[in-house]
Amino acid sequence: MTCRSISGQDESLLPYTMGIPDRNRQQVLLKESMQRKIIATCECPIREIGPAMADSCSGHTVLLFMTVLEAFINGRCDLADPCNRLDNKDNPDDDYDFVVIGGGTAGSVVAGRLSENPQWKVLLLEAGGDEPLSSSVPAWVTAYWGRNDTDWMYYTEPQEKACLADGGKCYWPRGKLLGGCSTINGMMYMRGHAADYDGWAVNGAYGWSWHEVFPYFLKSEDNKEIDSGVSGQYHNTGGPMPVQRFRHAPQFAHDVVAASIELGFPPTGDLNGESTTGFTLAQAFNEGGSRYTTSRGFLRPGARRANLDVVFNALGSKVVVDPNTKRVTAVEYIKNGVTKTVKVNKEAILSAGTLNSPQILLLSGIGPKETLNKFNILIIQDLPGVGQNLQNHVGVKLDFSLMKEPELPVLDWAAAMDYMLKREGPLSSTGMSQLTGMVNSKYAPAGGRQPDIQYFFGGYYASCSDGNTIEPPQYAATERRNIMIAAIALQPRSRGYITLRSTDPTEPPIMQPNYFCDDHEMNVLVEAAKIAYRLANTTILREKYGMVPTPGYGDKCPGGGPNPTDEYLRCLAQYHTAPENHQVGTCKMGPRSDPMAVVDPQLKVHGIEGLRVIDAAIMPTIPTGNTAAPTVMVAERGAEFIRSRHQMYKHRPVSGLGNKFGDNSQQDDADHNRWHFTNVANKEHKWGNWKDKNWNWDNRRNEQNPNWIRNPNTPIAAAS
């Protein structure tokens, strides 16, 4: 792409700024560039996509500044990426080889990978629209929450022990747009712990142990910091998803890392590497100062493929299955209030997410017979596990005030200028949200290598602003800055469920997480909160910032203050719950012998031909950390299962003897191919020696043989 861009300072504006102090010079430079309408000249015209981010801001002066800033940002061709945007196909063909329902984090990966084969026709149905132009700005991470056009606006059923400050209903923002939650999340890159995946394999998800999933994390990764903060032993280059730290971080974030060392947590630069505990500025899916979604990484490179069609604002409502053959024949979707049908030649893939994939299965007659009978839905396949096994991380929100730090605006003209000219500054990051920490409570698994507590932080956001700067004489009269710390229990034992509210596909399902149904999470959170209070009272945070618990916060709970009681912390967790957005498990992966398993280890729905679920819903248990990277891994594996299955099928002998794995081993069809990653560097170093173990699939499934779980040639300590 050739385009004129002000990635560096625009020399045509220098005469306007000569002799002006640096700070004011930046302001004048940005204003002049706006006034003179200096915009990038792109090969393709920039289309207005998505609702305005500024609409999420309130106040006349704020809205004016944000509208001008957003308009200017939306005119940059490097951010808008107009030549690679996907077109909407209002009238798709009558039939496709593969139909993917849901263009979210997983669906974008699956559709992108399958369409790499030019012989296959692929249709992607997305319930929302394309990624809004402004969603590429990292700081505007929450701008598209709470909007019906970009967010499913989901709320749980009223909880007895959680979210009591909000009437018991917990808000779960879920992306309803291309890229799904990868378009509205914090972009944090965490893989989970090796023990997570080994646990999956031991409990029946054969082929999903850590050493077997590790290559699929590497396959999608393009890490920009190898040998400069992270080790090439644990990371890779050349994949479609760039991974690196943001270009900006508040000084307070660095000071928190220093404070954690005072508490005895060793410093770490990579929780996906050798270290499993500690505090760090996490790597994230971003590149060039902008967000990187799975749509951008996997779909846009194939935007002009003739074999890939995308239908926006198309709600997948049902999978049509022949009740006699139990084979998928078509997919139904709703667009503009009209139900339409498209035929499926090979497979339909549900990638609608943990909350919507089980809903679509139930509406299709696949699920617990009691539920299907209740709604008079024809039973195609009785699968009791559909919608069950819902898991989510849960935590407590703690609020602190920095008594020595005024609430100065993070976003002003100078910060805007940093982003416009260099893609740096506060707009290029998520403020305190990029900071995280993992530690062990006394309830953590033995050995201390799999932490059960994670910390998320909030503050120093560069979201809405009027662009003005507060001068030092005004500091004393300015409110003090607030910092939020969310202490999260990483290994919850409570289980919830998803079920139908009605047979109307546009009605949200019933979402019952059963938060704190098991006391384990609450016990962990009490320990986690105590550590957070100790962190706030470390020398650097106490002396430099005057960090104290915010007066009046949690006043419904007795026993607060600088040294809160356990009862106060339990009460606080129930009122000010951090409900998280890491939902998994509602279409559990497992063998046919597991009565609650919905899909087999190749993600095929039990008892149904031509149907898979490929998203976070298949995870048997929740990973130790953020779920975005594990969801991408699942989608990479699922797409390869499909590709290997159908590419091999056409070469199958006419005699019907089956392929060399045997007719009953299709679950491992992809495994013999899995090392053929053309974009993975240093393949021999990372996993070439695995072949020396003389694996055979029968021994691998012997749970009494520990050798199939780990291999000494693979890194085993990849934390979330």
XYZ file of C-alpha atoms in Angstrom:
720
model
C 0.000 0.000 0.000
C 1.305 3.462 -0.885
C -0.114 6.223 1.206
C 0.950 9.558 2.549
C 1.067 9.300 6.295
C 2.342 11.487 9.100
C 4.025 8.636 10.930
C 6.798 11.159 11.425
C 6.463 14.907 11.831
C 4.873 16.575 8.806
C 7.534 19.007 7.585
C 4.944 21.139 5.798
C 3.715 22.239 9.210
C 7.070 23.167 10.695
C 6.854 26.854 9.712
C 3.706 27.135 11.776
C 5.426 25.915 14.915
C 8.865 27.512 14.873
C 9.703 29.251 18.112
C 6.810 27.689 20.034
C 7.635 25.698 23.206
C 7.531 21.937 22.642
C 4.280 21.323 24.522
C 2.369 24.175 22.880
C 4.036 23.368 19.612
C 2.463 19.920 19.637
C -0.950 21.423 20.255
C -0.569 23.907 17.421
C 0.733 21.212 15.098
C -2.267 18.974 15.698
C -4.749 21.829 15.406
C -3.148 23.106 12.222
C -3.153 19.659 10.670
C -6.844 19.306 11.459
C -7.676 22.759 10.174
C -5.794 22.181 6.950
C -7.385 18.736 6.622
C -4.134 16.939 6.075
C -5.182 13.348 5.601
C -3.513 10.254 4.271
C -3.923 9.407 0.621
C -4.645 5.700 0.404
C -4.890 3.361 -2.530
C -8.464 2.591 -1.487
C -11.080 5.047 -0.257
C -11.683 5.002 3.483
C -15.225 3.974 4.328
C -16.976 5.007 7.490
C -17.343 1.783 9.463
C -19.128 1.269 12.753
C -20.630 3.678 15.250
C -18.649 6.661 16.485
C -16.460 6.059 19.519
C -17.098 9.639 20.693
C -20.745 8.770 21.336
C -19.603 6.902 24.439
C -18.328 10.165 25.935
C -20.549 12.690 27.690
C -20.325 16.457 28.032
C -20.401 19.084 25.285
C -16.726 20.080 25.389
C -15.628 16.456 25.772
C -17.767 15.339 22.850
C -16.443 18.143 20.660
C -12.792 17.299 21.301
C -13.341 13.549 20.951
C -15.332 13.948 17.733
C -12.567 16.014 16.122
C -9.858 13.641 17.337
C -11.762 10.555 16.212
C -12.441 12.021 12.779
C -8.762 12.695 12.300
C -7.746 9.219 13.494
C -10.315 7.597 11.227
C -8.695 9.315 8.269
C -5.389 7.498 8.708
C -4.964 4.712 6.194
C -2.671 2.672 8.450
C -5.428 2.508 11.070
C -8.449 2.272 8.761
C -6.776 -0.349 6.510
C -9.303 0.320 3.717
C -7.791 -1.977 1.099
C -8.118 -5.070 3.291
C -11.586 -4.580 4.730
C -14.038 -7.382 4.030
C -17.113 -6.732 1.924
C -20.570 -7.758 3.020
C -22.265 -10.349 0.783
C -25.966 -9.631 1.123
C -26.938 -12.474 -1.211
C -24.661 -15.439 -0.551
C -24.638 -18.521 -2.739
C -27.066 -21.376 -2.173
C -24.426 -23.741 -0.805
C -20.921 -23.754 0.648
C -18.430 -26.406 1.630
C -18.047 -24.858 5.088
C -20.299 -22.469 6.952
C -18.830 -20.817 10.060
C -21.350 -19.346 12.476
C -19.751 -16.460 14.340
C -16.898 -14.223 13.225
C -15.484 -13.639 16.696
C -12.104 -14.506 18.167
C -12.307 -18.163 17.079
C -14.555 -17.875 14.017
C -12.261 -15.404 12.278
C -9.373 -17.841 12.714
C -11.356 -20.810 11.412
C -12.796 -19.034 8.371
C -9.448 -17.512 7.517
C -7.591 -20.805 7.731
C -10.181 -22.825 5.790
C -10.345 -20.260 2.987
C -6.601 -20.713 2.430
C -7.618 -23.748 0.353
C -8.883 -22.207 -2.919
C -10.868 -25.356 -3.706
C -13.212 -24.817 -0.748
C -16.054 -22.326 -0.569
C -16.334 -20.794 2.894
C -19.154 -18.675 4.300
C -18.788 -16.704 7.519
C -21.941 -15.496 9.271
C -21.383 -12.613 11.694
C -24.224 -11.285 13.857
C -22.690 -7.792 14.006
C -20.865 -5.540 11.601
C -17.241 -4.959 10.694
C -14.715 -3.634 13.200
C -15.297 0.087 13.756
C -12.407 2.220 12.579
C -11.771 3.641 16.033
C -11.567 0.232 17.688
C -7.957 0.053 16.499
C -6.935 2.628 19.131
C -5.861 0.596 22.199
C -6.884 3.236 24.740
C -10.483 3.126 23.548
C -10.787 -0.431 24.779
C -14.210 0.014 26.430
C -15.708 2.427 23.902
C -17.839 -0.253 22.287
C -19.111 -1.853 25.482
C -22.696 -1.231 26.490
C -23.954 -0.608 22.939
C -26.518 -2.832 21.281
C -24.809 -2.590 17.905
C -21.390 -3.808 19.105
C -22.057 -5.617 22.392
C -24.427 -8.473 23.172
C -25.173 -6.594 26.405
C -25.450 -9.815 28.394
C -26.378 -9.964 32.065
C -26.408 -13.017 34.269
C -29.358 -14.237 36.236
C -29.574 -12.545 39.656
C -26.853 -13.928 41.919
C -27.330 -14.627 45.595
C -23.680 -14.006 46.469
C -22.270 -11.775 43.718
C -22.726 -8.389 42.028
C -25.047 -7.302 44.847
C -24.190 -3.637 44.259
C -25.889 -4.075 40.863
C -28.899 -6.003 42.089
C -27.164 -9.353 41.668
C -26.973 -9.125 37.880
C -23.415 -9.293 36.565
C -22.611 -7.567 33.295
C -20.757 -9.635 30.710
C -19.672 -7.483 27.727
C -19.336 -9.725 24.676
C -18.310 -8.466 21.249
C -21.049 -8.480 18.602
C -18.895 -7.533 15.632
C -16.215 -9.009 13.427
C -13.325 -10.142 15.589
C -15.722 -10.601 18.526
C -14.145 -10.079 21.898
C -10.727 -9.629 20.310
C -12.113 -6.275 19.147
C -13.234 -5.093 22.589
C -10.942 -6.858 25.083
C -7.731 -5.724 26.755
C -5.601 -7.638 24.202
C -3.523 -9.325 26.931
C -1.538 -12.323 25.676
C -1.622 -15.118 28.254
C -1.552 -18.818 27.368
C -2.501 -20.557 30.577
C -0.384 -23.050 32.441
C 0.985 -26.380 31.222
C -0.973 -28.142 33.975
C -4.234 -26.831 32.487
C -3.765 -28.733 29.257
C -2.215 -31.794 30.819
C -5.328 -31.932 32.981
C -7.515 -31.822 29.899
C -5.655 -34.761 28.380
C -5.633 -36.857 31.546
C -9.388 -36.455 31.834
C -10.196 -37.616 28.332
C -9.342 -34.776 25.934
C -6.763 -36.945 24.217
C -4.230 -35.034 22.156
C -4.582 -31.791 24.137
C -1.696 -32.084 26.586
C 0.670 -29.132 26.897
C 3.335 -30.443 24.541
C 0.625 -31.089 21.949
C -1.006 -27.657 22.103
C 2.208 -25.650 22.477
C 2.996 -25.672 18.714
C -0.415 -24.173 17.994
C 0.268 -21.226 20.256
C 3.484 -20.711 18.310
C 1.754 -21.107 14.963
C -0.290 -17.924 15.325
C 2.359 -15.860 17.133
C 4.572 -13.160 15.673
C 6.464 -12.031 18.744
C 8.305 -8.751 18.331
C 10.380 -8.972 21.501
C 12.283 -12.244 21.258
C 15.699 -11.814 22.870
C 14.549 -8.388 24.007
C 12.408 -9.281 26.991
C 11.212 -12.783 26.100
C 12.974 -15.965 25.091
C 12.787 -17.642 21.699
C 12.510 -20.932 23.569
C 8.908 -20.060 24.412
C 7.905 -17.780 21.553
C 7.817 -17.586 17.784
C 7.845 -15.181 14.865
C 6.076 -15.258 11.524
C 2.493 -15.945 12.626
C -0.470 -13.719 11.766
C -0.857 -12.189 15.258
C 1.809 -9.686 16.402
C 2.549 -9.865 20.121
C 4.479 -7.288 22.128
C 4.156 -4.811 24.955
C 2.344 -1.561 24.344
C 4.405 1.458 23.449
C 3.412 3.369 26.554
C 2.859 2.609 30.224
C 2.180 4.926 33.161
C 5.085 5.313 35.565
C 2.780 4.043 38.278
C 2.624 0.652 36.519
C 6.408 0.336 36.651
C 6.355 1.343 40.300
C 3.829 -1.388 41.109
C 6.253 -3.943 39.657
C 8.978 -2.492 41.884
C 6.617 -2.620 44.867
C 5.883 -6.297 44.231
C 9.580 -7.064 44.544
C 9.483 -5.529 48.018
C 6.783 -8.087 48.853
C 9.065 -10.911 47.752
C 7.730 -11.596 44.277
C 10.675 -11.948 41.900
C 10.657 -9.693 38.843
C 9.689 -11.327 35.558
C 9.478 -10.119 32.014
C 7.388 -12.993 30.708
C 4.666 -14.965 32.462
C 4.417 -17.111 29.318
C 7.999 -18.269 29.782
C 10.085 -19.747 32.539
C 8.454 -17.702 35.292
C 4.972 -18.511 36.480
C 4.540 -15.941 39.237
C 5.293 -12.266 39.678
C 4.146 -8.913 38.335
C 4.844 -7.625 34.858
C 3.681 -5.428 32.018
C 2.108 -8.075 29.844
C 2.522 -8.570 26.145
C -0.568 -7.931 24.067
C -1.988 -8.389 20.571
C -0.927 -5.079 19.036
C 1.230 -3.659 16.275
C 2.327 -0.170 15.338
C 0.397 1.384 18.191
C -2.912 -0.238 17.230
C -5.053 -3.189 18.317
C -4.668 -6.442 16.437
C -7.790 -8.590 16.251
C -8.150 -12.101 14.872
C -10.179 -10.609 12.037
C -7.283 -8.377 11.141
C -4.781 -11.223 11.476
C -6.650 -14.068 9.783
C -9.424 -12.603 7.610
C -8.107 -9.379 6.134
C -5.139 -11.056 4.399
C -7.746 -13.081 2.489
C -10.271 -10.292 2.010
C -10.124 -10.642 -1.771
C -10.297 -14.422 -1.888
C -13.038 -15.466 -4.273
C -13.857 -18.473 -2.104
C -14.553 -16.510 1.106
C -17.872 -14.754 1.673
C -18.880 -12.831 4.788
C -22.410 -11.822 5.694
C -22.661 -9.094 8.325
C -25.625 -8.643 10.655
C -26.558 -12.293 10.113
C -27.600 -14.062 13.303
C -26.909 -17.794 13.152
C -30.084 -19.378 14.527
C -30.089 -23.090 13.764
C -28.141 -25.971 12.318
C -30.368 -28.151 10.144
C -29.717 -31.843 10.728
C -31.319 -34.750 8.894
C -33.026 -36.687 11.728
C -32.468 -40.016 9.954
C -28.820 -39.750 8.943
C -27.870 -37.350 11.766
C -25.919 -35.313 9.245
C -25.872 -31.528 8.912
C -27.481 -30.373 5.681
C -27.868 -26.611 6.128
C -27.586 -23.608 8.409
C -30.321 -21.107 9.157
C -29.646 -17.464 9.907
C -31.678 -14.325 10.405
C -30.924 -11.117 8.528
C -33.160 -8.057 8.575
C -35.834 -10.075 10.328
C -35.949 -12.716 7.577
C -34.865 -16.323 8.165
C -32.673 -17.655 5.380
C -31.052 -21.022 4.711
C -27.743 -21.961 3.159
C -26.759 -25.542 2.319
C -23.668 -27.176 3.790
C -21.665 -29.581 1.641
C -18.991 -30.612 4.116
C -19.252 -29.143 7.626
C -20.885 -26.452 9.701
C -18.732 -24.917 12.426
C -20.180 -23.271 15.505
C -17.885 -20.486 16.680
C -20.547 -18.374 18.334
C -18.826 -18.414 21.704
C -19.348 -19.977 25.112
C -22.739 -18.327 25.550
C -24.231 -18.633 22.063
C -22.858 -21.915 20.706
C -24.867 -24.010 23.212
C -27.930 -21.848 22.533
C -27.735 -22.647 18.811
C -27.244 -26.351 19.530
C -30.341 -26.379 21.710
C -32.400 -24.555 19.091
C -31.205 -27.208 16.612
C -32.498 -30.103 18.729
C -29.121 -31.046 20.191
C -28.908 -31.030 23.970
C -30.578 -32.371 27.123
C -33.842 -34.045 26.185
C -35.565 -32.477 29.198
C -34.823 -28.990 27.902
C -35.790 -29.843 24.334
C -39.079 -31.388 25.465
C -39.838 -28.346 27.606
C -39.680 -26.119 24.529
C -41.246 -28.669 22.144
C -38.062 -28.888 20.058
C -37.593 -32.045 18.006
C -34.858 -34.115 19.647
C -32.090 -34.761 17.134
C -29.450 -35.826 19.654
C -29.761 -36.150 23.417
C -26.575 -34.563 24.781
C -26.976 -33.740 28.484
C -23.801 -31.640 28.580
C -24.921 -28.902 26.198
C -24.934 -25.659 28.178
C -23.580 -27.253 31.348
C -20.096 -26.892 32.871
C -20.094 -23.068 32.581
C -16.958 -21.669 34.217
C -15.630 -18.170 34.632
C -12.981 -16.452 36.648
C -14.356 -14.309 39.445
C -12.815 -11.745 41.733
C -13.219 -8.757 44.007
C -12.795 -5.130 42.989
C -10.624 -3.117 45.380
C -10.492 0.669 45.162
C -7.513 2.775 46.214
C -6.763 6.490 46.135
C -3.406 8.094 45.406
C -3.490 10.976 47.872
C -0.340 12.546 46.408
C -1.458 12.212 42.795
C -4.061 14.615 41.295
C -6.570 13.263 38.779
C -4.894 14.897 35.784
C -6.307 14.157 32.325
C -4.259 11.488 30.594
C -5.572 12.473 27.166
C -4.868 16.062 26.121
C -3.642 17.740 22.954
C -0.072 16.680 23.640
C -1.043 13.026 24.109
C -3.182 13.172 20.987
C -0.221 14.552 19.097
C 2.030 11.735 20.302
C -0.386 9.247 18.816
C -1.086 11.087 15.582
C 2.561 11.651 14.702
C 4.323 8.657 16.227
C 1.593 6.189 17.310
C 2.948 6.542 20.828
C 1.730 7.931 24.114
C -1.309 7.029 26.242
C -3.575 6.353 23.255
C -1.262 3.534 22.169
C -1.907 1.511 25.351
C -4.569 0.563 27.867
C -3.223 2.475 30.854
C -2.966 0.338 33.975
C -4.861 -2.531 32.329
C -1.666 -3.847 30.750
C -0.230 -4.589 34.199
C -0.881 -7.990 35.705
C 0.448 -10.240 38.421
C 0.170 -13.906 39.342
C 0.789 -15.313 42.798
C 0.050 -18.376 44.888
C -2.390 -18.393 47.757
C -2.201 -21.022 50.468
C -4.874 -22.891 48.489
C -2.769 -23.144 45.331
C -1.769 -26.557 43.930
C 1.268 -28.096 45.570
C 4.613 -27.188 44.083
C 3.932 -23.486 43.679
C 4.257 -23.472 39.890
C 0.583 -23.044 39.032
C -0.635 -19.783 40.597
C -4.260 -19.456 41.646
C -4.462 -15.656 41.905
C -4.227 -13.055 39.159
C -4.359 -9.278 39.531
C -5.776 -6.827 37.022
C -5.475 -3.073 37.376
C -7.497 -0.092 36.244
C -6.602 3.573 35.995
C -4.708 6.166 33.944
C -7.155 5.702 31.062
C -6.872 7.878 27.974
C -10.476 7.462 26.952
C -12.724 10.539 27.094
C -11.352 14.057 27.529
C -11.967 17.675 26.594
C -8.336 17.990 25.538
C -7.440 20.570 28.147
C -4.472 20.418 30.495
C -4.629 21.149 34.228
C -1.789 23.395 35.335
C 0.178 22.905 38.606
C -1.538 25.754 40.507
C -4.809 23.843 40.122
C -3.493 20.522 41.433
C -4.492 21.112 45.064
C -8.138 21.617 44.124
C -8.206 18.573 41.858
C -9.674 15.233 42.870
C -7.218 12.502 43.813
C -6.513 9.749 41.310
C -8.173 6.374 41.810
C -6.709 2.964 41.055
C -8.736 -0.235 40.849
C -7.213 -3.614 41.630
C -9.231 -6.698 40.729
C -8.034 -9.791 42.593
C -9.109 -12.899 40.672
C -9.451 -16.568 41.642
C -7.960 -18.486 38.712
C -9.178 -22.015 39.468
C -12.862 -21.740 40.335
C -14.773 -24.792 41.457
C -18.244 -23.326 41.053
C -20.061 -24.439 37.913
C -22.976 -22.791 36.176
C -25.030 -23.358 33.055
C -26.537 -21.853 29.912
C -30.037 -22.762 28.788
C -32.832 -21.432 26.631
C -35.031 -18.569 27.691
C -37.317 -19.164 24.731
C -37.235 -20.585 21.221
C -36.695 -17.093 19.814
C -33.057 -17.000 18.587
C -32.905 -13.254 19.191
C -33.639 -13.722 22.907
C -30.502 -14.002 25.051
C -30.087 -17.360 26.779
C -30.346 -17.816 30.528
C -26.845 -17.373 31.961
C -26.349 -18.742 35.461
C -22.707 -18.739 36.608
C -23.463 -19.694 40.237
C -20.734 -17.390 41.502
C -19.360 -18.388 44.914
C -21.536 -21.500 44.988
C -18.367 -23.209 46.165
C -16.568 -21.472 49.049
C -13.188 -22.142 47.462
C -13.204 -18.994 45.319
C -14.173 -16.794 48.259
C -11.404 -18.242 50.418
C -8.851 -17.559 47.688
C -10.109 -14.004 47.211
C -9.732 -13.167 50.887
C -6.059 -14.137 50.641
C -5.720 -12.295 47.339
C -7.215 -9.101 48.726
C -4.878 -9.159 51.714
C -1.883 -9.326 49.371
C -3.300 -6.373 47.402
C -3.562 -4.316 50.609
C 0.040 -5.189 51.441
C 1.065 -4.148 47.942
C -0.620 -0.768 48.391
C 1.273 -0.281 51.640
C 4.748 -0.942 50.210
C 7.288 1.821 50.648
C 7.260 3.163 47.110
C 3.479 3.225 46.724
C 2.874 4.609 50.188
C 5.602 7.261 50.176
C 5.588 8.330 46.532
C 1.850 8.183 45.855
C 0.170 8.131 49.252
C -1.809 5.046 48.234
C -4.642 4.222 50.653
C -7.965 2.376 50.492
C -10.533 4.804 49.090
C -12.579 6.254 51.970
C -16.207 5.207 51.847
C -15.697 2.416 49.323
C -17.595 -0.696 50.375
C -19.400 1.184 53.148
C -22.146 -1.437 53.160
C -19.615 -3.879 54.525
C -18.448 -3.511 58.156
C -14.797 -3.974 59.083
C -13.078 -1.914 56.390
C -10.119 0.465 56.638
C -6.353 0.043 56.195
C -6.467 -3.383 57.892
C -9.758 -4.918 56.755
C -11.246 -7.991 58.367
C -11.864 -11.236 56.506
C -15.597 -10.599 56.880
C -15.236 -7.213 55.181
C -13.363 -8.734 52.247
C -15.956 -11.490 51.837
C -18.724 -8.921 51.889
C -16.829 -6.720 49.425
C -16.441 -9.632 46.987
C -20.186 -10.168 47.048
C -21.053 -6.490 46.535
C -18.231 -5.352 44.264
C -17.659 -8.514 42.282
C -15.243 -8.670 39.369
C -17.264 -11.076 37.194
C -14.610 -11.255 34.447
C -15.199 -12.219 30.845
C -13.411 -15.550 30.533
C -16.435 -17.812 30.119
C -15.651 -21.356 28.924
C -16.874 -24.931 29.075
C -20.497 -25.073 27.881
C -19.747 -27.536 25.049
C -17.207 -29.598 26.919
C -14.631 -31.628 25.019
C -14.277 -35.262 25.997
C -14.680 -38.870 24.883
C -18.055 -40.405 24.089
C -17.847 -42.283 27.376
C -18.101 -38.964 29.250
C -21.845 -38.325 29.637
C -21.285 -34.559 29.855
C -19.009 -34.287 26.820
C -20.502 -32.441 23.852
C -17.619 -32.666 21.374
C -14.881 -35.237 20.917
C -11.161 -34.340 20.974
C -11.432 -33.317 17.301
C -14.238 -30.941 18.278
C -16.900 -32.920 16.408
C -20.303 -32.911 18.095
C -21.029 -36.386 19.434
C -23.574 -38.243 17.340
C -23.775 -35.628 14.565
C -21.968 -35.782 11.234
C -20.555 -32.604 9.758
C -20.804 -30.406 12.847
C -18.058 -29.044 15.103
C -17.844 -26.497 17.856
C -14.629 -24.485 17.717
C -14.417 -21.806 20.376
C -13.867 -21.425 24.132
C -17.016 -23.438 24.845
C -15.098 -26.686 24.278
C -12.565 -26.116 27.053
C -13.137 -28.729 29.775
C -11.710 -26.433 32.463
C -10.760 -22.794 32.468
C -7.109 -21.915 31.766
C -4.937 -20.207 34.362
C -5.224 -16.685 32.983
C -6.816 -14.711 30.156
C -8.591 -16.810 27.563
C -7.961 -14.937 24.278
C -4.720 -16.723 23.328
C -6.059 -20.180 24.318
C -9.138 -19.525 22.164
C -6.930 -18.711 19.174
C -5.008 -21.927 19.832
C -8.247 -23.944 19.909
C -9.305 -22.385 16.606
C -5.944 -23.138 14.995
C -6.206 -26.785 16.039
C -9.836 -27.048 15.001
C -9.136 -25.636 11.559
C -6.288 -28.076 11.068
C -8.469 -31.004 12.137
C -10.930 -29.995 9.417
C -8.314 -29.427 6.755
C -6.570 -32.725 7.418
C -9.842 -34.623 7.575
C -11.121 -33.453 4.211
C -7.822 -33.264 2.389
C -7.157 -36.858 3.422
C -10.659 -38.022 2.653
C -10.379 -37.399 -1.056
C -7.273 -39.632 -1.156
C -8.904 -42.462 0.760
C -8.687 -45.825 -1.059
C -11.807 -46.885 -2.937
C -11.558 -50.270 -1.218
C -12.868 -48.647 1.939
C -9.910 -49.802 4.008
C -9.608 -46.325 5.457
C -6.567 -44.174 5.847
C -3.383 -45.298 7.480
C -4.645 -44.295 10.905
C -7.593 -46.645 10.679
C -11.294 -45.823 10.452
C -11.612 -45.286 14.186
C -8.700 -42.893 14.482
C -9.947 -39.871 12.600
C -9.624 -37.939 15.813
C -5.897 -37.915 15.166
C -6.056 -37.230 11.432
C -4.453 -33.851 11.973
C -1.739 -35.035 14.286
C 0.530 -36.546 11.657
C 0.432 -33.213 9.842
C 0.750 -30.897 12.752
C 4.415 -30.055 12.422
C 4.084 -28.630 8.890
C 4.055 -24.979 9.942
C 5.744 -23.023 7.199
C 5.815 -19.849 9.293
C 7.417 -21.255 12.449
C 11.072 -20.454 12.834
C 13.649 -22.775 14.356
C 11.320 -25.741 14.200
C 13.997 -28.266 15.138
C 14.858 -26.347 18.297
C 11.280 -26.028 19.466
C 9.836 -29.447 18.843
C 11.771 -31.443 16.284
C 13.153 -33.737 18.981
C 9.676 -34.770 20.071
C 9.624 -37.357 17.317
C 12.491 -39.153 19.049
C 10.116 -40.393 21.743
C 8.741 -43.111 19.417
C 5.185 -42.056 20.150
C 2.370 -44.404 19.384
C -1.200 -43.327 19.874
C -2.245 -46.309 21.965
C 0.471 -45.736 24.542
C -0.205 -42.024 24.534
C -3.696 -42.654 25.805
C -2.569 -44.883 28.622
C -3.121 -42.680 31.644
C -0.805 -44.920 33.655
C 2.088 -43.959 31.387
C 3.286 -40.472 32.412
C 5.594 -40.119 29.418
C 2.780 -39.015 27.144
C 1.942 -36.049 29.339
C 5.262 -34.207 29.178
C 8.444 -34.430 27.231
C 11.765 -33.159 28.594
C 12.442 -31.390 25.315
C 9.450 -29.066 25.687
C 9.102 -26.064 27.975
C 6.594 -26.962 30.667
C 6.355 -23.740 32.603
C 4.341 -21.455 30.336
C 2.174 -19.455 32.635
C -0.945 -17.634 31.572
